JSON list of C-alpha atoms in Angstrom, two decimals:
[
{"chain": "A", "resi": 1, "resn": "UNK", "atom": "CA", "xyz": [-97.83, 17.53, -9.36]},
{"chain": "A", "resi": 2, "resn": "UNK", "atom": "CA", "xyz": [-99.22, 20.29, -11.06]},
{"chain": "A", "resi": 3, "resn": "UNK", "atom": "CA", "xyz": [-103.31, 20.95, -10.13]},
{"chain": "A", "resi": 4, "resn": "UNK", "atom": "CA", "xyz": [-104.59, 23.68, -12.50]},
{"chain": "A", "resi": 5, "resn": "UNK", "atom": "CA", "xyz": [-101.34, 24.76, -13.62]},
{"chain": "A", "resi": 6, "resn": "UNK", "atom": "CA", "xyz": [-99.48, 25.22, -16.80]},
{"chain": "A", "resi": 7, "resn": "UNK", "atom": "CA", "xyz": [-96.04, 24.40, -17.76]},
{"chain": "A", "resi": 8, "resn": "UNK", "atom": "CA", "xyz": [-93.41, 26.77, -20.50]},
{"chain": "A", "resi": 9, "resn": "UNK", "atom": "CA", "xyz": [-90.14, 23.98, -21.09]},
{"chain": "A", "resi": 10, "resn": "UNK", "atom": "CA", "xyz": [-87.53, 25.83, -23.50]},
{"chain": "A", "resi": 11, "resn": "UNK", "atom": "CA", "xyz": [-84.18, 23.39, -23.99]},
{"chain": "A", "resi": 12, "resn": "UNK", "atom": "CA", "xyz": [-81.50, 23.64, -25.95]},
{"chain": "A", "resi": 13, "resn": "UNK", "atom": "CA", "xyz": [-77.75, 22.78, -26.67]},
{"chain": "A", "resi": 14, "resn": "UNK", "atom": "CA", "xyz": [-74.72, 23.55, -28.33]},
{"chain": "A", "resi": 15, "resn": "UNK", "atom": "CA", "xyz": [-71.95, 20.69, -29.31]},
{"chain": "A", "resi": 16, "resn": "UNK", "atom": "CA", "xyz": [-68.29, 20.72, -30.60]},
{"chain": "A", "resi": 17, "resn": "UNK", "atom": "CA", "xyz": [-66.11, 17.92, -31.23]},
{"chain": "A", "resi": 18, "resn": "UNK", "atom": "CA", "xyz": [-62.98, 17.72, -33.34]},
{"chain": "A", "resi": 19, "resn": "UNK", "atom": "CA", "xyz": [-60.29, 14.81, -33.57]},
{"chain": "A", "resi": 20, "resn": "UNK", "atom": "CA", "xyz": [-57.11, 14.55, -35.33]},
{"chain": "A", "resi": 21, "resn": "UNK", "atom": "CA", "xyz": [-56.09, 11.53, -36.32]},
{"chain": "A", "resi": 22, "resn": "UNK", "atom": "CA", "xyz": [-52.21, 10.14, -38.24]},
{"chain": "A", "resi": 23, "resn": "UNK", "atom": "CA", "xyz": [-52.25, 6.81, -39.38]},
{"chain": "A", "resi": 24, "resn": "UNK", "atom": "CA", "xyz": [-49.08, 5.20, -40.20]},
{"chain": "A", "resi": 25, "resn": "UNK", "atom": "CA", "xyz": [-48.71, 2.07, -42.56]},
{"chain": "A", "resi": 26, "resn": "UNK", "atom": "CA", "xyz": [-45.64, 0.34, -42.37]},
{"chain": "A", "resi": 27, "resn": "UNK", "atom": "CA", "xyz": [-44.32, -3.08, -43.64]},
{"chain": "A", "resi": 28, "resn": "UNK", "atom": "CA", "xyz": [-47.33, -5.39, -44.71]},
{"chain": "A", "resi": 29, "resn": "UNK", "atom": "CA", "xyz": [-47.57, -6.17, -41.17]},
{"chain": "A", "resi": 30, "resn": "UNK", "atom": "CA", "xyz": [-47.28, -3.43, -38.78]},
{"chain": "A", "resi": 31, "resn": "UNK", "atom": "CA", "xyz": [-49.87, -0.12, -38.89]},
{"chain": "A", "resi": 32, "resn": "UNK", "atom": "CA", "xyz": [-50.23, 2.85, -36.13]},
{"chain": "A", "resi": 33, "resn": "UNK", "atom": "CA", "xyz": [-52.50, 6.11, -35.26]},
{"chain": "A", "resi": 34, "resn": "UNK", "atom": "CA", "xyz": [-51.80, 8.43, -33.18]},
{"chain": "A", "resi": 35, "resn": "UNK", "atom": "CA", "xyz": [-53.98, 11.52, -31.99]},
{"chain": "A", "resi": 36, "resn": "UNK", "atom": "CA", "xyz": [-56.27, 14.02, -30.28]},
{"chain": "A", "resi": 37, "resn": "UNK", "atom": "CA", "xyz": [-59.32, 14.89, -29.18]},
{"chain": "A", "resi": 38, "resn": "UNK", "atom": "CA", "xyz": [-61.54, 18.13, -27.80]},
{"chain": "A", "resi": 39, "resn": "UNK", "atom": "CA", "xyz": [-65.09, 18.09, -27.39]},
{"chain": "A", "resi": 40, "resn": "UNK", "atom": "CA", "xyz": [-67.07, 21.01, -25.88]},
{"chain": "A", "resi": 41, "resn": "UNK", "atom": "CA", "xyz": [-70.78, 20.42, -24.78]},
{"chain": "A", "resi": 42, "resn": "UNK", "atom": "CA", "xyz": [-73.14, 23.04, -23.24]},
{"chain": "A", "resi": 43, "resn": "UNK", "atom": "CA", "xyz": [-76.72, 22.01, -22.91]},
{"chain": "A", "resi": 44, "resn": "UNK", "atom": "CA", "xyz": [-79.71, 24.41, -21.35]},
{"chain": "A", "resi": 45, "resn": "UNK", "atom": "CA", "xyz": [-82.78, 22.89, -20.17]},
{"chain": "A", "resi": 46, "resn": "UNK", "atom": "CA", "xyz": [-85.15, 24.92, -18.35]},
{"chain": "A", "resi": 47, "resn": "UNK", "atom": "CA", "xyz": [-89.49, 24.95, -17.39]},
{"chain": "A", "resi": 48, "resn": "UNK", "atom": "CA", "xyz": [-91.86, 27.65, -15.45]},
{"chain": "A", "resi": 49, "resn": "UNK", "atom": "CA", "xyz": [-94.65, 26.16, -13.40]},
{"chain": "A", "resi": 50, "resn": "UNK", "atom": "CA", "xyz": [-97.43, 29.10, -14.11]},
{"chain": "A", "resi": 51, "resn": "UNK", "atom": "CA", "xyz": [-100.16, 28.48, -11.41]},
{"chain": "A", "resi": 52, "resn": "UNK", "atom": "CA", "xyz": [-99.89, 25.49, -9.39]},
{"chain": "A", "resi": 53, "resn": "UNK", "atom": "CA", "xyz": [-101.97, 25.00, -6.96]},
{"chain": "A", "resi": 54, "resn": "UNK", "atom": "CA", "xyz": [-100.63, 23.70, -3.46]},
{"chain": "A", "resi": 55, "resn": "UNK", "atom": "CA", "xyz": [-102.98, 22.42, -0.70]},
{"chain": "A", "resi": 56, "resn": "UNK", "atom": "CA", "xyz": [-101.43, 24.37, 2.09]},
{"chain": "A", "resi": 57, "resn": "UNK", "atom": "CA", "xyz": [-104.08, 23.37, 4.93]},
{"chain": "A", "resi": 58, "resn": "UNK", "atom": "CA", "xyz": [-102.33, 20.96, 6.36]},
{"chain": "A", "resi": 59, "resn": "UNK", "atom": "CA", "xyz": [-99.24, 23.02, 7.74]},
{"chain": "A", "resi": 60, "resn": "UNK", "atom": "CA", "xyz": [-100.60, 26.51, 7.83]},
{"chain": "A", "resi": 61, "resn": "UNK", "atom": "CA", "xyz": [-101.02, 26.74, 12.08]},
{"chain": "A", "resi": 62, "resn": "UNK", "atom": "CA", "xyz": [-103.83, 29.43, 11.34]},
{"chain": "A", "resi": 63, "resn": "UNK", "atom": "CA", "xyz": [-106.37, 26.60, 9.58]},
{"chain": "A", "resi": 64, "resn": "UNK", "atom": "CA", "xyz": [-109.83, 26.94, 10.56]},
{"chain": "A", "resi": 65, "resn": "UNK", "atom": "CA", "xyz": [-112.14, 24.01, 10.05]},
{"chain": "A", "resi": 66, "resn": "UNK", "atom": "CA", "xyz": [-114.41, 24.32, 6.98]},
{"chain": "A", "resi": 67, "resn": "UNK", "atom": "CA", "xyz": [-112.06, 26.34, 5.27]},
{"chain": "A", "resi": 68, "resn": "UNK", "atom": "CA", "xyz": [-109.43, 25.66, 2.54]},
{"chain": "A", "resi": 69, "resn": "UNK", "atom": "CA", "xyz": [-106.12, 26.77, 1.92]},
{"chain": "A", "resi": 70, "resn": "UNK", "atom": "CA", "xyz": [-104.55, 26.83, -1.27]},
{"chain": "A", "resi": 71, "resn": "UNK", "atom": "CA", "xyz": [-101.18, 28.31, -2.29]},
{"chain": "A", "resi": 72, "resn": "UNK", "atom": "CA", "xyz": [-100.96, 29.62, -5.84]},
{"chain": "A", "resi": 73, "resn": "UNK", "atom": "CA", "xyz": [-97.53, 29.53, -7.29]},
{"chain": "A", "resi": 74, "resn": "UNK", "atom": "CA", "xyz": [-95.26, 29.99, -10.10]},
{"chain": "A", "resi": 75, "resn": "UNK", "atom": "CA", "xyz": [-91.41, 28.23, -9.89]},
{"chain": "A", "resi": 76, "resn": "UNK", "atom": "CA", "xyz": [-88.51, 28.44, -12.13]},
{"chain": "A", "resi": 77, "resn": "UNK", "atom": "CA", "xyz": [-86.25, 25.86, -13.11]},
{"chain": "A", "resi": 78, "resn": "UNK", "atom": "CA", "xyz": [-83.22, 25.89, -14.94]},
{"chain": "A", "resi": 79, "resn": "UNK", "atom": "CA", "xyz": [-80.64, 23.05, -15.27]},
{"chain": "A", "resi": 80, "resn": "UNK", "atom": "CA", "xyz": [-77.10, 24.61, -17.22]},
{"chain": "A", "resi": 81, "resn": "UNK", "atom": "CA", "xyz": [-74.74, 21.94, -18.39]},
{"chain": "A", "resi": 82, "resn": "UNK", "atom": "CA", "xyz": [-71.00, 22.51, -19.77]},
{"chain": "A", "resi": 83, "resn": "UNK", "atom": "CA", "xyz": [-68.18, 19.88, -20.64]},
{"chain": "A", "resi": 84, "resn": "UNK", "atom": "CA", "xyz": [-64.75, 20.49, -21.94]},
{"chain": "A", "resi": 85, "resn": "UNK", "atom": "CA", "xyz": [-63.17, 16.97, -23.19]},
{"chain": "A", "resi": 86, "resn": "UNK", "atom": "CA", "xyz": [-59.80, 16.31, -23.96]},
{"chain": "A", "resi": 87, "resn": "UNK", "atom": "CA", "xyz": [-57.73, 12.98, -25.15]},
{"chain": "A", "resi": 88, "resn": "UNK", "atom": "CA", "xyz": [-54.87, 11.98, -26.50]},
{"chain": "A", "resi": 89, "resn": "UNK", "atom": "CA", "xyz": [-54.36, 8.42, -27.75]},
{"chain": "A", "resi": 90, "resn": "UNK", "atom": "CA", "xyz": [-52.42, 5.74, -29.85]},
{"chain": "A", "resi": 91, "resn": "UNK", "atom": "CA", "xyz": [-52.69, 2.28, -31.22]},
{"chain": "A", "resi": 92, "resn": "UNK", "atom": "CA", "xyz": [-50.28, -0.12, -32.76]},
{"chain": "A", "resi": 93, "resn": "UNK", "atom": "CA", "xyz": [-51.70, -3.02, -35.07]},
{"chain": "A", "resi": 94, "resn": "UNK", "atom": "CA", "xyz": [-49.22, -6.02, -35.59]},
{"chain": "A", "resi": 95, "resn": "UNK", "atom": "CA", "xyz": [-50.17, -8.87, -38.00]},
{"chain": "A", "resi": 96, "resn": "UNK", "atom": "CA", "xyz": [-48.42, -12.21, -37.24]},
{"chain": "A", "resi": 97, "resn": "UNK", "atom": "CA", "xyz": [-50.03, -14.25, -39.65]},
{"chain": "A", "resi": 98, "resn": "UNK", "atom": "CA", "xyz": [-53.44, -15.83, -38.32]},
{"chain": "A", "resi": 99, "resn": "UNK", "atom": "CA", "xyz": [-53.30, -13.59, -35.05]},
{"chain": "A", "resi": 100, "resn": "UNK", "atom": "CA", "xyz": [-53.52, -9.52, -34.85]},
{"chain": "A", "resi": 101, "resn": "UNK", "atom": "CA", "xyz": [-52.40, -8.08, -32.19]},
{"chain": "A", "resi": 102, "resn": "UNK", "atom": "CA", "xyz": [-53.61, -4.49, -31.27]},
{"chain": "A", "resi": 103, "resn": "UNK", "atom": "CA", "xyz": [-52.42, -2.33, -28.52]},
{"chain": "A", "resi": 104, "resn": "UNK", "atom": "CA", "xyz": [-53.68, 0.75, -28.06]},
{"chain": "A", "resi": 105, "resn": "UNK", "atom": "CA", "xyz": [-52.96, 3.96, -24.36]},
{"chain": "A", "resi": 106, "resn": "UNK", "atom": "CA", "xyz": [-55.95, 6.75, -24.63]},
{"chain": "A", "resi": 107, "resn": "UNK", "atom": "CA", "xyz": [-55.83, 9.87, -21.81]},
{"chain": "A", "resi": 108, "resn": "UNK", "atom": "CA", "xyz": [-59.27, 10.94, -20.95]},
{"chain": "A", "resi": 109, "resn": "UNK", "atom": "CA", "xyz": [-59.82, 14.12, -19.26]},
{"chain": "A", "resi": 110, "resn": "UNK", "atom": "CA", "xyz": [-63.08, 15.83, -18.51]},
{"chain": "A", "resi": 111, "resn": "UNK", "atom": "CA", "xyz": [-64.03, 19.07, -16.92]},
{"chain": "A", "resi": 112, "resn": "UNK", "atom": "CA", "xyz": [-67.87, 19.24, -15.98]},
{"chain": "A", "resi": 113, "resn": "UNK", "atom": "CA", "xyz": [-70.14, 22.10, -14.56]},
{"chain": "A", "resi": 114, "resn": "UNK", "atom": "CA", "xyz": [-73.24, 21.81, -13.36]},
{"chain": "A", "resi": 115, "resn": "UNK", "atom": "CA", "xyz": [-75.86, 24.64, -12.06]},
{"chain": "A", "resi": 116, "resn": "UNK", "atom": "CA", "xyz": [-79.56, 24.32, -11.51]},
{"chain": "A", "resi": 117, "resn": "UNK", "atom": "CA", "xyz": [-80.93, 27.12, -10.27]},
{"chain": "A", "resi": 118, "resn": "UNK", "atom": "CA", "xyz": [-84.29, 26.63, -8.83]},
{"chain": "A", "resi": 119, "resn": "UNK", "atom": "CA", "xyz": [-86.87, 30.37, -7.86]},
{"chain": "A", "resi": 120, "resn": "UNK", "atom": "CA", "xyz": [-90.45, 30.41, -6.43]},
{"chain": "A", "resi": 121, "resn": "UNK", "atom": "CA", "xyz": [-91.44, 33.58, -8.18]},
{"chain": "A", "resi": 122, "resn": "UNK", "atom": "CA", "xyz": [-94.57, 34.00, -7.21]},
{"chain": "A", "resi": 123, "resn": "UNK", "atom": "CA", "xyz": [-96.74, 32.65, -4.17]},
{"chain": "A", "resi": 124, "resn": "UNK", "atom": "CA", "xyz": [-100.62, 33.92, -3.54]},
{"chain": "A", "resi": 125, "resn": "UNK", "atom": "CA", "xyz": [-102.16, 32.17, -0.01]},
{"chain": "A", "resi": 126, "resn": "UNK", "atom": "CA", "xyz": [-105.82, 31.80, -0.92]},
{"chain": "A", "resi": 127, "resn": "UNK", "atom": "CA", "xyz": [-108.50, 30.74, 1.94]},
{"chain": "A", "resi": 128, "resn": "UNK", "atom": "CA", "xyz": [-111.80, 29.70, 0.69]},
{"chain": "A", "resi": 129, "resn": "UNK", "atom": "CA", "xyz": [-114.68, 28.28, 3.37]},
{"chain": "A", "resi": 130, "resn": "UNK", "atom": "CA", "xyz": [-116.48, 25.24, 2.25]},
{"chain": "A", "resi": 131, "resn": "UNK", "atom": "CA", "xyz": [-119.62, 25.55, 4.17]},
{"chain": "A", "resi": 132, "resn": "UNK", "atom": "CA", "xyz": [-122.66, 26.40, 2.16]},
{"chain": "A", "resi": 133, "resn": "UNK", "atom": "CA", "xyz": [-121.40, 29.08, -0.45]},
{"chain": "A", "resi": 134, "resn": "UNK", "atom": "CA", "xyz": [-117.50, 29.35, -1.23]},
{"chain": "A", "resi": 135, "resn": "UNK", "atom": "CA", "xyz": [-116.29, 32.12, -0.34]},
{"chain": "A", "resi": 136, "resn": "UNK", "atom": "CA", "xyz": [-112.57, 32.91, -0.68]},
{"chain": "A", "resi": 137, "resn": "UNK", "atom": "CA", "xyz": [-110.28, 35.83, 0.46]},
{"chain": "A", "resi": 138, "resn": "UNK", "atom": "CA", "xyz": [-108.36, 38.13, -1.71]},
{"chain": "A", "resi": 139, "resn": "UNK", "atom": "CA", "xyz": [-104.49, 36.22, -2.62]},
{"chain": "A", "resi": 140, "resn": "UNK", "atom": "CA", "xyz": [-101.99, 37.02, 0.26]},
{"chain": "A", "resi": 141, "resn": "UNK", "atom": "CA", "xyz": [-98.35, 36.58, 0.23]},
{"chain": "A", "resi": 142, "resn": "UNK", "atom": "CA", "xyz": [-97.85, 32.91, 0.35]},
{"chain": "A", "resi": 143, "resn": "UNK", "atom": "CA", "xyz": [-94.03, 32.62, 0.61]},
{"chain": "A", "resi": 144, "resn": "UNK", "atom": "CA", "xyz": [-94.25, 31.47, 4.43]},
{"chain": "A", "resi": 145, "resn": "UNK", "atom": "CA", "xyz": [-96.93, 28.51, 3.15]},
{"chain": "A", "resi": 146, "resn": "UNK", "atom": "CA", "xyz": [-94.99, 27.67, 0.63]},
{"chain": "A", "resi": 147, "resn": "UNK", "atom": "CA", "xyz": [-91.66, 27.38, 3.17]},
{"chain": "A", "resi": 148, "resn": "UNK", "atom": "CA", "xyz": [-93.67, 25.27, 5.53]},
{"chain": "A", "resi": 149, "resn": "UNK", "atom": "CA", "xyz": [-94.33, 23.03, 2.92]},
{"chain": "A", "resi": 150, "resn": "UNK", "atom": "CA", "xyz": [-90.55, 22.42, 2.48]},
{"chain": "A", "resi": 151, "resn": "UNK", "atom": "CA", "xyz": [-89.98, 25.01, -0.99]},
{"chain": "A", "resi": 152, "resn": "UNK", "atom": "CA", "xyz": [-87.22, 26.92, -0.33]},
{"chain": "A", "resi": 153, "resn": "UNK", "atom": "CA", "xyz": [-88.31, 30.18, -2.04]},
{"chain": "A", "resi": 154, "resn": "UNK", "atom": "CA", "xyz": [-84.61, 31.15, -3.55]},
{"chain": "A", "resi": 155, "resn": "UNK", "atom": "CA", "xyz": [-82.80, 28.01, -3.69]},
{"chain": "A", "resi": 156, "resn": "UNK", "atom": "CA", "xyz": [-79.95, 29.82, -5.23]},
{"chain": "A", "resi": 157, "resn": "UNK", "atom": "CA", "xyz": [-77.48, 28.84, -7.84]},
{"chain": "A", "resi": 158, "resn": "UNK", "atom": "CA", "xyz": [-76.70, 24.74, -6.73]},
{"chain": "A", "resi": 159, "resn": "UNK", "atom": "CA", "xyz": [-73.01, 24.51, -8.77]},
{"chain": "A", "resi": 160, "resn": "UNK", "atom": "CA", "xyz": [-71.44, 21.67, -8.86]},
{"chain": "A", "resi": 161, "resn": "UNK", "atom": "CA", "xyz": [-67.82, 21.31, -10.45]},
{"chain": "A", "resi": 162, "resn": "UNK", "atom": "CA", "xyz": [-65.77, 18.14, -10.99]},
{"chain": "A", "resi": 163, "resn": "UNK", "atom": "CA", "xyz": [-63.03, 16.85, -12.86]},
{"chain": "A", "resi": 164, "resn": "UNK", "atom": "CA", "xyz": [-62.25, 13.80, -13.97]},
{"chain": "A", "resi": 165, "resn": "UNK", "atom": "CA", "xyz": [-59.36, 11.62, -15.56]},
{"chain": "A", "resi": 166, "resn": "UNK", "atom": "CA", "xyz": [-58.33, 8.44, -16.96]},
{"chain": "A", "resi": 167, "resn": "UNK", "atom": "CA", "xyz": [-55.63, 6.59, -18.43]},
{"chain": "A", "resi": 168, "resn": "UNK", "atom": "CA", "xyz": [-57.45, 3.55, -20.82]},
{"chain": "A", "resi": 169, "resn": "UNK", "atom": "CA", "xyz": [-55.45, 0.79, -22.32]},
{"chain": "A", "resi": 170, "resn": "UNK", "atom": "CA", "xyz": [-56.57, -1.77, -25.12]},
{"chain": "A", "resi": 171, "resn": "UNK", "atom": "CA", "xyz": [-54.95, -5.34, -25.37]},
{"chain": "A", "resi": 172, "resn": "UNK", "atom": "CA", "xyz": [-57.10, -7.70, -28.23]},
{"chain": "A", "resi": 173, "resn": "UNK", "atom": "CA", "xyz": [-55.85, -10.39, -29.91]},
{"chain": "A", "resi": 174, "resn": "UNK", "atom": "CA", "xyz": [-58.24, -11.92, -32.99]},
{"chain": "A", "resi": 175, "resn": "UNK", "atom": "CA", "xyz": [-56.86, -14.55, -34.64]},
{"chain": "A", "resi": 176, "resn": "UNK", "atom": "CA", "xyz": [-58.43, -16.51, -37.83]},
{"chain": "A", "resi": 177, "resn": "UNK", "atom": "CA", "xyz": [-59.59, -19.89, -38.22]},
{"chain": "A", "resi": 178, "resn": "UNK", "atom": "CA", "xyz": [-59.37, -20.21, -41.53]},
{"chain": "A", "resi": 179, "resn": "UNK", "atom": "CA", "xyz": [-56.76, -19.55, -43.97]}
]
């Protein structure tokens, strides 16, 4: 929700693969490849919140009736992505006349890391009465509004690491109807 607010996204992303592939032809009937694979990812995604506007007058105990509260803030988010990829695989193509038969073994591994780091940068508690004129104070520090409505002003650094790995295998048979 953003009430009278503004938003600044910046994203961006940097990407290399490579593969190595040998292929191997033998008799008319038999044919193999072999090979490897890297792939390196890193993606950046991040947006400031200039100037939203939070209705704080619900949770602040101090609330006086006919007046408003309102906290002003700014946030910054930033989501960092990075994956390594490696495999290794191989496949084996044998023709037996109307029927191929492929086998093929492939090693996945993956290393991901994730961090999102989330800030409340600024926070300004405004009170403005709503009776006949509006009238509102000079901004206050807000950061205890803002923590009563359940923002966590420094959410720190939120990493999250995993690996992964997988051993895939490949069984097809195609065979041909007609000559």
């Amino acid at each position: 929700r953003n009430e009278g607010g503004y938003y600044d996204v910046d994203a961006n992303g940097r990407q290399l693969t490579q593969e190595l592939r040998l292929s191997w032809q033998g008799d008319k009937r038999s044919r193999a490849a072999v090979g490897i694979y890297a792939g390196y990812f890193d993606q950046r995604f991040g947006y400031e919140l200039i100037g939203d506007r939070i209705d704080s007058s619900t949770v602040l105990p101090a609330s006086i009736p006919g007046t408003t509260s309102t906290v002003i803030a700014d946030f910054r988010y930033r989501f960092n992505n990075l994956a390594m990829n490696q495999a290794v695989f191989s496949e084996l193509d044998y023709d037996f006349g109307r029927t191929l038969l492929t086998l093929g073994l492939r090693y996945d591994r993956e290393q991901r890391e994730q961090q999102a780091p989330f800030t409340v940068t600024r926070a300004d508690l405004v009170t403005c009465s709503t009776t006949l004129i509006t009238v509102c104070t000079p901004p206050v520090d807000g950061t205890a509004a803002l923590t009563a409505l359940g923002f966590i002003p420094e959410a720190g650094n939120n990493i999250a690491a995993a690996e992964y790995d997988a051993l895939l295998q490949k069984v097809a048979l195609q065979y041909t109807l007609l000559p």
